[in-house]
C-alpha positions as a printed NumPy array, in Angstrom:
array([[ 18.908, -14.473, -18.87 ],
       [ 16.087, -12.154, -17.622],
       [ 16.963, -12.286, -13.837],
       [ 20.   , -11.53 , -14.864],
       [ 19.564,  -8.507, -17.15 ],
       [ 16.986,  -7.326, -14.292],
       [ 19.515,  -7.656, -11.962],
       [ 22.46 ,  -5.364, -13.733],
       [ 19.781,  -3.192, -13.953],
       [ 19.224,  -2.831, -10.567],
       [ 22.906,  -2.505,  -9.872],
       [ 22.801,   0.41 , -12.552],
       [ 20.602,   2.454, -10.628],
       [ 21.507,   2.201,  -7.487],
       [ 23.217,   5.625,  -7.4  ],
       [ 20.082,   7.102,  -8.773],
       [ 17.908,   5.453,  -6.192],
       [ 20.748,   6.736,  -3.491],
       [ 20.304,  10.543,  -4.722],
       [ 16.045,   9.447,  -4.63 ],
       [ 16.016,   8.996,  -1.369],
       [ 17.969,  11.981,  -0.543],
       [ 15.78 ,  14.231,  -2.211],
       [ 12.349,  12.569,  -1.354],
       [ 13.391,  12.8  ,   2.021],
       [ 14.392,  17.026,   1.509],
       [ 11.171,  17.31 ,  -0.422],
       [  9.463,  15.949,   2.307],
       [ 10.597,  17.984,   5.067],
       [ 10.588,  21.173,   2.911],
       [  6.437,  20.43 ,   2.585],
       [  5.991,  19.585,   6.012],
       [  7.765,  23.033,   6.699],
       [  5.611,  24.847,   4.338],
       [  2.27 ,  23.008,   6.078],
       [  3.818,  23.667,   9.326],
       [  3.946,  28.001,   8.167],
       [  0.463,  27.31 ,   6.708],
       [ -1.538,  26.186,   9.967],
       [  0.575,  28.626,  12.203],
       [ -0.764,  31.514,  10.019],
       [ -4.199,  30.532,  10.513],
       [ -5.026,  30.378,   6.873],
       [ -6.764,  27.446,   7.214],
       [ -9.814,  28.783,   4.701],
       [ -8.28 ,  27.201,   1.892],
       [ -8.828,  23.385,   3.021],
       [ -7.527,  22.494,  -0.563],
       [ -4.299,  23.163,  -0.207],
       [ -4.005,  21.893,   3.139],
       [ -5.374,  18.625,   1.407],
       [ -2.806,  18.627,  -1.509],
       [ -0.009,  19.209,   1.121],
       [ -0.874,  16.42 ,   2.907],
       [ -1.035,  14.154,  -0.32 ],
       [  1.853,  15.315,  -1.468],
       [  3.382,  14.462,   1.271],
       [  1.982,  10.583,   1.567],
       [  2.323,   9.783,  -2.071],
       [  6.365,  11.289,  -1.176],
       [  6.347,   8.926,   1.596],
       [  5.251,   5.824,  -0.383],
       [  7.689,   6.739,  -3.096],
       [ 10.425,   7.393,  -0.06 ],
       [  9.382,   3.142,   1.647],
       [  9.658,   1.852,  -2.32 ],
       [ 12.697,   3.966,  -3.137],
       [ 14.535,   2.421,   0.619],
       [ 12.761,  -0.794,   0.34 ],
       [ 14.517,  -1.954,  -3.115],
       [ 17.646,  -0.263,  -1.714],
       [ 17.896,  -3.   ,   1.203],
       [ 17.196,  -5.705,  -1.383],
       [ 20.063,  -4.656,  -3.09 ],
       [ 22.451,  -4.096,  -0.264],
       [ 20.86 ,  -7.173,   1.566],
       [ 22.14 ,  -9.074,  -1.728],
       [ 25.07 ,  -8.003,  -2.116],
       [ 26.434,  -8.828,   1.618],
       [ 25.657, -11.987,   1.067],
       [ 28.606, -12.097,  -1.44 ],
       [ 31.985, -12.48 ,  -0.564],
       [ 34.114,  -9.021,  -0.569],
       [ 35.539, -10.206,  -4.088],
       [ 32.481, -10.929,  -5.392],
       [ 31.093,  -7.679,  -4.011],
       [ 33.825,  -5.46 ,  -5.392],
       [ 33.298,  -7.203,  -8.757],
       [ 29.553,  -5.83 ,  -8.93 ],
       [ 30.113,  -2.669,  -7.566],
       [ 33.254,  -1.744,  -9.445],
       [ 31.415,  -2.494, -12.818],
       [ 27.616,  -1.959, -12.461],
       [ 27.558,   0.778,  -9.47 ],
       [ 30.728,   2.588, -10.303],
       [ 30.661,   1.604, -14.297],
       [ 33.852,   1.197, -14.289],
       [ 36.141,   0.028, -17.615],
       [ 37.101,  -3.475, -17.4  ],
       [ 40.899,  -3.218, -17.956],
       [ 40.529,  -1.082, -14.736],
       [ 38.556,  -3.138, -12.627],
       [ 40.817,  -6.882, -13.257],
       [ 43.9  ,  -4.409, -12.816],
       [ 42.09 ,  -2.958,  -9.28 ],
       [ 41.031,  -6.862,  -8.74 ],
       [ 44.495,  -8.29 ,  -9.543],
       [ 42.994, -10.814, -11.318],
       [ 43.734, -11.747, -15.281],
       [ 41.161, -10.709, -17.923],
       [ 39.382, -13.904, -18.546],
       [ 39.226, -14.287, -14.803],
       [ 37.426, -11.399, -14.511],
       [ 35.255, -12.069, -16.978],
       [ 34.313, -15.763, -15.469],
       [ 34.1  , -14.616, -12.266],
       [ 31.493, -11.095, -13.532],
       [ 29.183, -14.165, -15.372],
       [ 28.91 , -16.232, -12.327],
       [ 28.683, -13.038,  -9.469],
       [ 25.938, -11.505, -11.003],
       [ 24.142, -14.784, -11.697],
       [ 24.675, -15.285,  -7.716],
       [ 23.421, -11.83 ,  -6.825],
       [ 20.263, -11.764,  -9.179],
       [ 19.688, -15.18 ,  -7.148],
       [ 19.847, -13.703,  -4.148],
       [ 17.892, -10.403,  -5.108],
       [ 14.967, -11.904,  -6.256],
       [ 14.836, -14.957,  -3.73 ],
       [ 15.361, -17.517,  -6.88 ],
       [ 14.325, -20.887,  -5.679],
       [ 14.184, -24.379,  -7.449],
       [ 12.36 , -27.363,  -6.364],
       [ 13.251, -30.401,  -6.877]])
């Protein structure tokens, strides 16, 4: 049941990792602006901060390729669900949604809900972490 507690987990944050990216990517161009002002100034006696600007800014990046990389994953795994199966996930892990809401959204009865949640997100943790077994 790990995959697929790892899994809802990644569903759960998905709207965090959404707002993430949106504000590594505002950071980013707000300290490129600010290196940008820096250079044109000529103050370029204090190396340091020059040098912490430019980190900054690459440890922002690699945050920014992580944050958009496990985004795909995610989006790349749910597409490969039907639009059902889709709505199912997003409707309760992405939107968090109440149950009684999301069968009466669905159209679906209660218990089918609930069968059809169990084996979803057992398909989508497959498909997010590339689960393979040989035989």
């Amino acid at each position: 049941m790990e995959y697929i507690n790892e899994a809802s987990k990644y569903l759960r944050i998905y709207l965090d990792l959404k707002v993430a990216k949106e504000n590594l990517e505002s950071e980013i161009d707000k300290t490129k602006s600010e290196l940008i002002i820096f250079r044109k100034d000529g103050n370029l006696y204090n190396n340091d901060f020059i040098f912490n600007k430019v980190f900054t800014i690459k440890s922002m990046e690699n945050n920014l390729e992580s944050t958009k990389k496990v985004m795909m994953e995610i989006s790349y795994a749910l597409n490969n669900l039907s639009s059902y199966e889709k709505n199912i996930l997003i409707l309760y892990y992405i939107n968090d949604l109440r149950s009684n809401v999301i069968y009466k959204k669905l159209n679906c009865s209660e218990r089918k809900f609930y069968e059809d949640k169990a084996r979803v997100i057992r398909k989508f943790a497959i498909n997010l972490f590339h689960i393979r077994v040989a035989v």
